[in-house]
Every structure is written in C-alpha cells, then in structure tokens.
Short mmCIF file of C-alpha atoms (C1' of nucleotides) in Angstrom, two decimals:
data_model
loop_
_atom_site.label_atom_id
_atom_site.label_comp_id
_atom_site.label_asym_id
_atom_site.label_seq_id
_atom_site.Cartn_x
_atom_site.Cartn_y
_atom_site.Cartn_z
CA MET A 1 -11.11 -29.77 -38.37
CA PRO A 2 -8.32 -29.19 -35.67
CA VAL A 3 -8.61 -31.50 -32.79
CA ILE A 4 -6.58 -29.37 -30.38
CA LYS A 5 -5.65 -25.67 -31.41
CA VAL A 6 -3.94 -24.53 -28.35
CA PHE A 7 -1.94 -26.68 -26.12
CA PRO A 8 -3.00 -27.05 -22.44
CA GLN A 9 0.23 -26.08 -21.04
CA ASP A 10 0.14 -22.67 -23.37
CA VAL A 11 -3.40 -22.07 -21.97
CA ASP A 12 -2.17 -22.59 -18.45
CA ARG A 13 0.63 -20.06 -18.89
CA LYS A 14 -1.57 -17.71 -20.17
CA LEU A 15 -4.14 -17.93 -17.71
CA THR A 16 -1.48 -17.47 -15.00
CA GLU A 17 -0.24 -14.41 -16.63
CA VAL A 18 -3.58 -12.62 -16.71
CA PHE A 19 -4.43 -13.55 -13.17
CA ALA A 20 -1.04 -12.39 -12.10
CA ARG A 21 -1.35 -9.08 -13.80
CA PHE A 22 -5.08 -8.38 -13.31
CA GLY A 23 -6.14 -10.24 -10.26
CA TYR A 24 -9.32 -12.35 -10.16
CA ASP A 25 -11.88 -9.67 -10.42
CA GLY A 26 -9.61 -7.62 -13.06
CA ALA A 27 -9.36 -10.98 -15.20
CA SER A 28 -12.53 -10.84 -17.49
CA MET A 29 -13.54 -13.70 -19.47
CA GLU A 30 -12.78 -11.62 -22.58
CA LEU A 31 -9.20 -10.75 -21.49
CA LEU A 32 -8.66 -14.59 -20.53
CA SER A 33 -10.05 -15.63 -23.82
CA GLN A 34 -7.96 -13.21 -25.87
CA ALA A 35 -4.88 -14.17 -24.08
CA THR A 36 -5.23 -17.93 -24.53
CA GLY A 37 -6.48 -17.48 -28.18
CA LEU A 38 -9.59 -19.60 -27.17
CA LYS A 39 -13.19 -18.09 -27.52
CA LYS A 40 -15.12 -18.01 -24.36
CA ALA A 41 -17.34 -21.15 -25.15
CA SER A 42 -14.05 -23.08 -25.70
CA LEU A 43 -12.60 -21.88 -22.10
CA TYR A 44 -15.89 -23.11 -20.73
CA HIS A 45 -15.32 -26.48 -22.60
CA ARG A 46 -12.15 -27.12 -20.80
CA PHE A 47 -13.26 -25.35 -17.40
CA PRO A 48 -16.92 -25.93 -16.98
CA GLY A 49 -16.78 -24.42 -13.68
CA GLY A 50 -15.91 -21.20 -15.39
CA LYS A 51 -13.37 -18.43 -14.04
CA LYS A 52 -13.30 -19.73 -10.61
CA GLU A 53 -12.05 -23.27 -11.90
CA MET A 54 -9.39 -21.68 -14.13
CA ALA A 55 -8.24 -19.85 -10.90
CA LYS A 56 -8.19 -22.98 -8.85
CA HIS A 57 -6.31 -24.99 -11.88
CA VAL A 58 -3.71 -22.18 -12.07
CA LEU A 59 -3.07 -22.64 -8.40
CA LEU A 60 -2.92 -26.31 -8.70
CA ASN A 61 -0.35 -25.87 -11.30
CA ILE A 62 1.88 -23.55 -9.21
CA ARG A 63 1.52 -26.13 -6.48
CA ALA A 64 2.80 -28.75 -8.70
CA TRP A 65 5.48 -26.47 -10.14
CA PHE A 66 6.60 -25.74 -6.36
CA LEU A 67 6.88 -29.16 -5.59
CA ASP A 68 8.83 -29.89 -8.86
CA ARG A 69 11.26 -27.02 -9.08
CA VAL A 70 11.88 -26.31 -5.38
CA ASP A 71 10.97 -28.99 -3.10
CA ALA A 72 12.40 -31.78 -5.00
CA VAL A 73 15.27 -29.69 -6.17
CA ILE A 74 16.14 -29.03 -2.57
CA ARG A 75 15.55 -32.26 -1.25
CA ASP A 76 17.86 -33.86 -3.87
CA THR A 77 20.70 -34.65 -1.32
CA SER A 78 22.93 -35.91 -4.21
CA ARG A 79 24.02 -32.32 -5.09
CA PRO A 80 25.84 -29.73 -3.03
CA LEU A 81 23.32 -27.59 -1.20
CA ASP A 82 24.30 -24.30 -2.38
CA VAL A 83 23.77 -25.40 -6.02
CA ARG A 84 20.36 -26.72 -5.00
CA LEU A 85 19.16 -23.60 -3.38
CA GLU A 86 20.54 -21.42 -6.27
CA GLU A 87 18.58 -23.61 -8.72
CA ALA A 88 15.30 -23.35 -6.74
CA LEU A 89 15.78 -19.48 -6.36
CA MET A 90 16.41 -19.27 -9.97
CA ALA A 91 13.01 -21.15 -10.64
CA ILE A 92 11.20 -18.86 -8.25
CA SER A 93 12.74 -15.66 -10.06
CA ASP A 94 11.37 -17.32 -13.37
CA LEU A 95 7.75 -17.50 -11.82
CA PHE A 96 7.97 -13.66 -11.29
CA ALA A 97 9.85 -12.86 -14.56
CA ASN A 98 12.72 -11.59 -12.38
CA GLY A 99 10.46 -9.00 -10.76
CA ASP A 100 8.61 -7.77 -13.83
CA ARG A 101 5.46 -9.84 -13.00
CA ASN A 102 3.41 -9.67 -10.00
CA CYS A 103 3.00 -12.97 -7.73
CA PRO A 104 -0.13 -14.77 -8.88
CA LEU A 105 -0.49 -16.34 -5.39
CA ARG A 106 -1.00 -12.82 -3.90
CA MET A 107 -3.04 -11.70 -6.63
CA LEU A 108 -5.48 -14.24 -6.20
CA SER A 109 -5.15 -14.13 -2.39
CA ALA A 110 -7.28 -10.88 -2.42
CA GLY A 111 -10.38 -10.00 -3.94
CA SER A 112 -14.00 -11.10 -4.10
CA GLU A 113 -13.42 -14.83 -4.32
CA SER A 114 -10.28 -14.90 -2.04
CA ALA A 115 -11.90 -17.31 0.39
CA SER A 116 -12.02 -20.02 -2.25
CA PHE A 117 -8.47 -19.98 -2.88
CA GLN A 118 -6.92 -19.29 0.55
CA GLU A 119 -6.25 -23.12 1.35
CA SER A 120 -4.54 -23.66 -2.11
CA ILE A 121 -2.40 -20.46 -1.71
CA ALA A 122 -1.51 -21.40 1.92
CA ALA A 123 -0.46 -24.70 0.75
CA CYS A 124 2.13 -23.16 -1.96
CA PHE A 125 3.75 -20.85 0.59
CA THR A 126 4.03 -23.83 2.83
CA ILE A 127 5.89 -25.85 0.54
CA LEU A 128 8.18 -22.82 -0.08
CA SER A 129 8.53 -22.40 3.45
CA ASP A 130 9.49 -25.95 4.36
CA GLY A 131 12.30 -26.12 1.57
CA PHE A 132 13.73 -23.09 2.87
CA ALA A 133 13.70 -24.23 6.49
CA LEU A 134 15.42 -27.37 5.31
CA VAL A 135 18.38 -25.31 3.63
CA ALA A 136 18.86 -23.47 6.82
CA THR A 137 18.57 -26.51 8.91
CA GLU A 138 21.26 -28.44 6.86
CA ASN A 139 23.31 -25.06 7.01
CA GLY A 140 23.50 -25.83 10.77
CA LEU A 141 20.74 -23.59 12.34
CA PRO A 142 18.58 -24.89 14.85
CA GLU A 143 15.15 -25.85 13.96
CA ASP A 144 13.26 -22.80 15.19
CA ILE A 145 15.82 -20.32 13.67
CA ALA A 146 15.52 -22.23 10.65
CA LYS A 147 11.89 -21.77 10.48
CA ALA A 148 11.98 -18.11 11.12
CA LYS A 149 14.71 -17.48 8.54
CA ALA A 150 12.45 -19.47 6.14
CA MET A 151 9.68 -17.09 6.81
CA GLU A 152 12.02 -14.17 6.55
CA ALA A 153 13.08 -15.50 3.09
CA ILE A 154 9.62 -15.57 1.67
CA ILE A 155 8.72 -12.19 3.49
CA ASN A 156 11.69 -10.76 1.55
CA ILE A 157 10.39 -12.20 -2.01
CA GLN A 158 7.08 -11.11 -1.55
CA GLY A 159 7.76 -7.63 -0.13
CA SER A 160 10.30 -7.04 -2.68
CA LEU A 161 8.04 -7.94 -5.76
CA VAL A 162 5.38 -5.71 -4.18
CA LEU A 163 7.92 -2.83 -4.34
CA SER A 164 9.62 -3.64 -7.48
CA ARG A 165 6.03 -3.20 -9.01
CA ALA A 166 4.86 -0.16 -7.06
CA MET A 167 8.29 1.69 -7.88
CA ASN A 168 8.67 0.16 -11.23
CA ASP A 169 12.27 -0.92 -10.42
CA ASN A 170 12.73 -4.82 -10.38
CA ASN A 171 16.30 -4.25 -8.96
CA ILE A 172 14.54 -4.29 -5.72
CA PHE A 173 13.39 -7.75 -6.21
CA ARG A 174 16.75 -8.79 -7.68
CA THR A 175 18.67 -7.53 -4.71
CA SER A 176 16.33 -9.32 -2.13
CA ILE A 177 16.63 -12.52 -4.06
CA SER A 178 20.35 -12.72 -4.27
CA ALA A 179 20.65 -11.98 -0.35
CA ILE A 180 18.75 -15.18 0.49
CA PRO A 181 21.43 -17.85 0.54
CA LYS A 182 23.37 -15.89 3.17
CA LEU A 183 20.03 -15.37 5.20
CA LEU A 184 19.44 -18.86 5.06
CA GLY A 185 22.95 -19.57 6.57
CA GLN A 186 24.81 -20.28 3.19
CA GLY A 187 28.39 -19.68 3.27
CA ASN A 188 28.98 -19.08 6.98
CA MET B 1 -33.92 17.63 4.57
CA PRO B 2 -30.60 16.70 5.85
CA VAL B 3 -27.68 18.77 4.33
CA ILE B 4 -24.91 16.17 4.94
CA LYS B 5 -25.78 12.82 5.93
CA VAL B 6 -22.59 11.25 6.14
CA PHE B 7 -19.28 13.00 7.25
CA PRO B 8 -16.62 13.04 4.43
CA GLN B 9 -14.08 11.34 6.90
CA ASP B 10 -16.40 8.46 7.29
CA VAL B 11 -16.86 8.09 3.72
CA ASP B 12 -13.30 8.27 2.95
CA ARG B 13 -12.50 5.55 5.74
CA LYS B 14 -15.01 3.20 4.16
CA LEU B 15 -13.77 3.89 0.67
CA THR B 16 -10.35 2.95 1.67
CA GLU B 17 -11.71 -0.05 3.60
CA VAL B 18 -13.42 -1.38 0.38
CA PHE B 19 -10.50 -0.74 -1.92
CA ALA B 20 -7.97 -2.29 0.54
CA ARG B 21 -10.12 -5.52 0.96
CA PHE B 22 -11.48 -5.74 -2.89
CA GLY B 23 -8.87 -3.91 -4.95
CA TYR B 24 -9.80 -1.45 -7.62
CA ASP B 25 -11.69 -4.20 -10.06
CA GLY B 26 -13.28 -5.94 -7.24
CA ALA B 27 -14.47 -2.79 -5.46
CA SER B 28 -17.88 -2.19 -7.36
CA MET B 29 -19.92 0.89 -7.18
CA GLU B 30 -22.55 -1.23 -5.45
CA LEU B 31 -20.11 -2.36 -2.74
CA LEU B 32 -18.83 1.27 -2.45
CA SER B 33 -22.48 2.54 -2.18
CA GLN B 34 -23.33 -0.10 0.50
CA ALA B 35 -20.17 0.58 2.77
CA THR B 36 -20.57 4.20 2.62
CA GLY B 37 -24.20 4.33 3.04
CA LEU B 38 -24.47 6.78 -0.02
CA LYS B 39 -26.68 5.78 -3.11
CA LYS B 40 -24.52 5.65 -6.17
CA ALA B 41 -25.65 8.98 -7.50
CA SER B 42 -24.60 10.55 -4.32
CA LEU B 43 -21.23 9.18 -4.62
CA TYR B 44 -21.01 10.62 -8.26
CA HIS B 45 -22.16 13.96 -6.65
CA ARG B 46 -19.10 13.83 -4.38
CA PHE B 47 -16.78 12.11 -6.86
CA PRO B 48 -17.61 13.33 -10.22
CA GLY B 49 -14.83 11.35 -11.89
CA GLY B 50 -16.47 8.17 -10.54
CA LYS B 51 -14.50 5.19 -8.96
CA LYS B 52 -11.42 6.28 -10.53
CA GLU B 53 -11.49 9.42 -8.74
CA MET B 54 -12.32 7.74 -5.35
CA ALA B 55 -9.26 5.66 -5.57
CA LYS B 56 -7.29 8.68 -6.46
CA HIS B 57 -8.82 10.44 -3.50
CA VAL B 58 -8.12 7.45 -1.20
CA LEU B 59 -4.46 7.58 -2.24
CA LEU B 60 -4.30 11.36 -1.66
CA ASN B 61 -5.52 10.77 1.88
CA ILE B 62 -3.11 8.16 2.39
CA ARG B 63 -0.45 10.32 1.44
CA ALA B 64 -1.33 13.19 3.68
CA TRP B 65 -1.76 10.38 6.60
CA PHE B 66 1.71 9.18 5.96
CA LEU B 67 3.12 12.93 6.01
CA ASP B 68 1.34 13.77 9.22
CA ARG B 69 1.49 10.32 11.32
CA VAL B 70 4.88 9.27 9.98
CA ASP B 71 7.01 11.90 8.22
CA ALA B 72 6.16 14.83 10.84
CA VAL B 73 6.44 12.38 13.83
CA ILE B 74 9.89 11.05 12.73
CA ARG B 75 11.20 14.61 11.94
CA ASP B 76 10.16 15.97 15.30
CA THR B 77 13.46 15.92 16.92
CA SER B 78 12.39 17.55 19.91
CA ARG B 79 11.49 13.95 21.16
CA PRO B 80 13.89 10.76 21.80
CA LEU B 81 14.38 8.95 18.35
CA ASP B 82 13.10 5.53 19.64
CA VAL B 83 9.80 7.19 20.71
CA ARG B 84 9.32 8.60 17.48
CA LEU B 85 9.99 5.57 15.60
CA GLU B 86 7.64 3.50 17.86
CA GLU B 87 4.78 6.06 17.29
CA ALA B 88 5.29 5.78 13.54
CA LEU B 89 5.30 2.12 13.52
CA MET B 90 2.23 2.13 15.64
CA ALA B 91 0.44 4.48 13.15
CA ILE B 92 1.35 2.15 10.48
CA SER B 93 0.00 -0.89 12.18
CA ASP B 94 -3.29 0.93 12.63
CA LEU B 95 -3.53 1.43 8.83
CA PHE B 96 -3.21 -2.28 8.23
CA ALA B 97 -5.33 -3.04 11.29
CA ASN B 98 -2.44 -4.99 12.85
CA GLY B 99 -2.17 -7.37 10.13
CA ASP B 100 -5.90 -8.01 9.55
CA ARG B 101 -6.25 -5.75 6.49
CA ASN B 102 -4.48 -5.60 3.10
CA CYS B 103 -2.49 -2.47 2.31
CA PRO B 104 -4.45 -0.18 -0.01
CA LEU B 105 -1.36 1.00 -1.76
CA ARG B 106 -0.77 -2.68 -2.64
CA MET B 107 -4.15 -3.45 -3.82
CA LEU B 108 -4.41 -0.44 -6.11
CA SER B 109 -0.72 -1.08 -7.39
CA ALA B 110 -2.42 -3.91 -9.44
CA GLY B 111 -5.37 -4.25 -11.75
CA SER B 112 -6.86 -2.90 -14.85
CA GLU B 113 -6.18 0.83 -13.70
CA SER B 114 -2.92 0.34 -11.99
CA ALA B 115 -1.04 2.84 -14.42
CA SER B 116 -3.24 5.61 -13.21
CA PHE B 117 -2.13 5.30 -9.66
CA GLN B 118 1.31 4.29 -10.09
CA GLU B 119 2.83 7.79 -9.33
CA SER B 120 0.70 8.39 -5.98
CA ILE B 121 1.60 5.01 -4.68
CA ALA B 122 5.39 5.45 -5.20
CA ALA B 123 5.11 8.82 -3.49
CA CYS B 124 3.71 7.29 -0.52
CA PHE B 125 6.65 4.64 -0.48
CA THR B 126 9.11 7.32 -0.86
CA ILE B 127 7.84 9.34 2.12
CA LEU B 128 7.96 5.97 4.26
CA SER B 129 11.48 5.15 2.93
CA ASP B 130 12.67 8.63 3.71
CA GLY B 131 11.56 8.54 7.09
CA PHE B 132 12.94 5.07 7.97
CA ALA B 133 16.38 6.12 6.36
CA LEU B 134 16.34 9.34 8.58
CA VAL B 135 15.84 6.96 11.60
CA ALA B 136 18.86 4.92 10.53
CA THR B 137 21.00 7.85 9.83
CA GLU B 138 20.28 9.28 13.14
CA ASN B 139 21.33 6.00 14.57
CA GLY B 140 24.86 6.40 13.07
CA LEU B 141 24.44 4.29 10.13
CA PRO B 142 26.07 5.47 6.63
CA GLU B 143 23.68 6.94 4.15
CA ASP B 144 23.71 4.27 1.89
CA ILE B 145 23.51 1.62 4.53
CA ALA B 146 20.63 3.56 5.81
CA LYS B 147 18.52 3.71 2.49
CA ALA B 148 19.15 0.20 2.09
CA LYS B 149 17.69 -0.61 5.78
CA ALA B 150 14.88 1.46 5.14
CA MET B 151 13.91 -0.38 1.96
CA GLU B 152 14.26 -3.54 3.88
CA ALA B 153 11.95 -2.41 6.56
CA ILE B 154 9.33 -1.57 4.05
CA ILE B 155 9.81 -5.01 2.35
CA ASN B 156 9.31 -6.58 5.49
CA ILE B 157 6.18 -4.55 6.22
CA GLN B 158 4.56 -5.53 2.83
CA GLY B 159 5.82 -8.99 2.64
CA SER B 160 4.65 -9.98 6.17
CA LEU B 161 1.34 -8.36 5.36
CA VAL B 162 0.94 -10.37 2.25
CA LEU B 163 1.86 -13.51 4.13
CA SER B 164 -0.29 -12.57 7.23
CA ARG B 165 -3.34 -12.47 4.94
CA ALA B 166 -2.46 -15.51 2.70
CA MET B 167 -1.65 -17.79 5.80
CA ASN B 168 -4.42 -16.00 7.94
CA ASP B 169 -2.06 -15.35 10.73
CA ASN B 170 -1.23 -11.73 11.62
CA ASN B 171 1.46 -12.76 14.08
CA ILE B 172 3.66 -12.77 11.03
CA PHE B 173 2.88 -9.17 10.68
CA ARG B 174 3.32 -8.21 14.14
CA THR B 175 6.73 -9.97 14.42
CA SER B 176 8.04 -8.20 11.45
CA ILE B 177 6.81 -4.80 12.73
CA SER B 178 8.44 -5.42 16.20
CA ALA B 179 11.72 -6.25 14.58
CA ILE B 180 12.09 -2.97 12.67
CA PRO B 181 13.58 -0.64 15.29
CA LYS B 182 16.41 -3.01 15.51
CA LEU B 183 16.92 -3.12 11.88
CA LEU B 184 17.16 0.59 11.74
CA GLY B 185 19.92 0.50 14.05
CA GLN B 186 17.86 1.11 17.18
CA GLY B 187 19.34 0.10 20.54
CA ASN B 188 22.82 -0.81 19.05
"C1'" DG C 1 -13.00 -29.32 -29.48
"C1'" DT C 2 -13.80 -24.78 -31.36
"C1'" DC C 3 -16.78 -21.72 -32.97
"C1'" DT C 4 -20.89 -17.80 -33.37
"C1'" DA C 5 -24.78 -16.01 -31.18
"C1'" DT C 6 -27.06 -14.69 -27.58
"C1'" DA C 7 -29.39 -14.90 -22.67
"C1'" DG C 8 -29.39 -12.50 -18.32
"C1'" DC C 9 -27.46 -10.12 -15.00
"C1'" DT C 10 -23.87 -6.70 -13.14
"C1'" DT C 11 -21.34 -2.91 -14.09
"C1'" DG C 12 -20.17 2.13 -14.24
"C1'" DA C 13 -22.46 6.12 -14.99
"C1'" DT C 14 -26.42 9.78 -15.75
"C1'" DA C 15 -31.10 12.46 -15.55
"C1'" DG C 16 -34.08 14.66 -13.13
"C1'" DA C 17 -37.31 14.95 -8.85
"C1'" DC C 18 -37.21 16.68 -4.14
"C1'" DG D 1 -26.88 16.81 -1.20
"C1'" DT D 2 -29.43 12.66 -1.73
"C1'" DC D 3 -32.51 10.14 -3.88
"C1'" DT D 4 -35.22 6.78 -7.49
"C1'" DA D 5 -35.18 5.24 -11.94
"C1'" DT D 6 -32.71 4.16 -15.82
"C1'" DC D 7 -29.30 3.54 -19.51
"C1'" DA D 8 -25.75 1.23 -22.49
"C1'" DA D 9 -22.08 -1.50 -22.00
"C1'" DG D 10 -19.57 -5.02 -20.06
"C1'" DC D 11 -19.85 -9.18 -17.50
"C1'" DT D 12 -20.42 -14.52 -16.75
"C1'" DA D 13 -22.35 -18.21 -18.73
"C1'" DT D 14 -25.10 -21.21 -21.99
"C1'" DA D 15 -27.14 -23.07 -26.47
"C1'" DG D 16 -26.41 -25.51 -30.32
"C1'" DA D 17 -24.06 -25.82 -35.14
"C1'" DC D 18 -20.15 -27.87 -37.20
#
DNA sequence: GTCTATAGCTTGATAGAC
DNA sequence: GTCTATCAAGCTATAGAC
C-alpha cells in the first residue's frame, strides 16, 4: 500500500490554483479533489477542518512564499538593489502566471467566508508593501513618499491583473510589472 | 392582490449588491431572494433563465449606467472638462460605495460562470477606457499616451478597490480616485 | 494514508394554487 | 405576479474498510 500518493507541495499548488480560479465559494470539494488527485475523504484526512482549513493553509503558504521570495530577497543587501527588486518582481509574476492567473489573495478576500481570511490576506499585502517601501527608501525617497509609492506598486499589480483577466490580455499585467522599478525610484 | 410588490429598480439594486459582495458562486438563490424580498419562484418569474440571467441583467444595467453617467457626461462638451470628469468620477465612486463595496464587474469576472460574462464585462471597461482617453486627449495628450493613461486610471480604480477591501481601509480607494484628474492631464 | 459509500443538508430550479 | 411546496442534483462532511 502506498504511504503517500501525492506530495504535500503538489497538493498545495493545486489547491492554490483552484482557489485562485474559482474563489472560495466556486471551489467545490469535488473540484479540489479532482485537481489534487485525492479523494474527498483523503482531503479531509489532511485537512480535518475541511475547505476552510484548506484555504487558510493556502494563505499561510503564500505568506511564507512572500517572506522567502520577496521579503528575504529584497533585504539581502549583499546584492545590488536593482537585481533584488527584479528577482522579487519575477517571483510575483510567477505567482500570477504572468497575468494568466487571478490573485489567490484577492479571490479569497471576497465571498461568503471572506471575514475568516481577512487577517491573513492583509498580512501578505503588508509584507509586499514593506518590501517595496524599502526599495524606494534605498533609492533615496523620503519615508512617506516611499510608502505611498509602495502602495501604488501593489495597486498597479492588483489592478492590472484584474484587467488582464477581464479583457483577456495579459500584456496589461506585464506592462504594469515592468513599470514598477521606475515607480520605486530605480534608475533615477 | 398586489400587482407589483417590489419595483424592478429596487430588485436590480439588490441583485447588484449581492453579486458584488459574494460573487456569482457565493450569491445563492436564497441570498438573492432574501435581499430582494422576492421568493425564489418570483425571481424565476422575472428571470426565467435563473441566476445566470440575473447576473447578465445586472451587467446590462451597469453598462447602461456607464453610458449614462460616465460616457454621456464626459462627451457633453457644453460644460468645462474638469467638471465633466469630476462628475464621472463621483458616479464611479458611487457605484463602489466610496470604496466600501467590491466591483460587481470584477466579482463576476471570476468564478465558475466567468466565461459567460466576459464579453459584457469587457464592454463596460471599454466604455470607461474610451471616456478617460477622451479626457486625456482633450487635455492635449497624444492619442497613444492618452490611451495608456486611461488604462492606468482604470487599473488604479480596480487595484485600489481590491486593496481597500483587503486592508479594510477605503482611504486607499479615495486617494486613488482623487489622483485621476492629474493623471489624465488635468490642471497641467 | 487512501479509499468507497453514504449521510444530511443546501443548491438551482419547477409545479401549481391563488 | 407572488406564493407554498417540492424535486433532483450538488454540496460539505463523515464512517469505516483496507
């Protein structure tokens, strides 16, 4: 008998994908089961709290992912600032499949259970915001301006992603991402 | 016996509200029934196509609303440009309850039936984009720049609304809205 | 740890009285 | 035009074998 048929990281990836595509209410246990390749009872074995726990688990993963691939990268002062920012932006693009996939944070931030996830979601955005603000500060911008520019960068990411999906044109997302270094004072 | 217990415009308003808050999959017939004050069978009488028809009806309303409150206002050249833009922006803020309500277009653009709504949603964004581009053009910006600035304005609206809801702070939305006139070349 | 089978509820949708 | 009552299908979640 197989001990583990599907690796946890693969399950996590698929769960994120389904929640990002259908949102919390649209992501049925049946869909989650098919996507992960685990039967419903097996999903309940791994996540006794059911769908809600799966969503929370996905959000914890994203938070860890942001800390590792954005926060840590940007704070690694042993490398040039522009390279660090570029790498963080590439990681972010990856998370959204270069504009082809909706933001799982946004998709879980609305719906019948949104209140349960609000804290985790806000925490993720704060990590991103602090990272961007640090870049802007290192680029010589005063702190209040840096914070405003950081928010603007996140607004551009989220807004361009919404429009890329709505207009079915991921160039909108790509263009916005490529404008962020300059927005944060890079190359001035 | 009452002929009409609830006015169509009130039903429309409530349907929009529920779809904006819960998305298509989260908006159950039970919720829609409670919000409108009409029993489920009555909703099916008004919308024989069921939930899908209600969502399409909501999108048609929003399109008409954009044509009336944004497009027509911006194209009314008998009035000063800054006043027209200001009025259009106030209408847009109204639609989103000044940042307290999610965008119904965005909420219907993702989920299990998103493909059915994509065309209607893109049409709404195009009306908005064309209107903003016209403002930028009248402000002396070259056409390609004007179009880019118009997209940027919509990105700011959508992105700031996502973040306002996620961070529970509608100042993010208000700030972005108030920056749009300058973005479109107003007051330069 | 994964499965089949199923419970119990909620869903979208319909029939028919008034 | 609105209602009560109901259906079949889908839902989340659980029981219990292996």
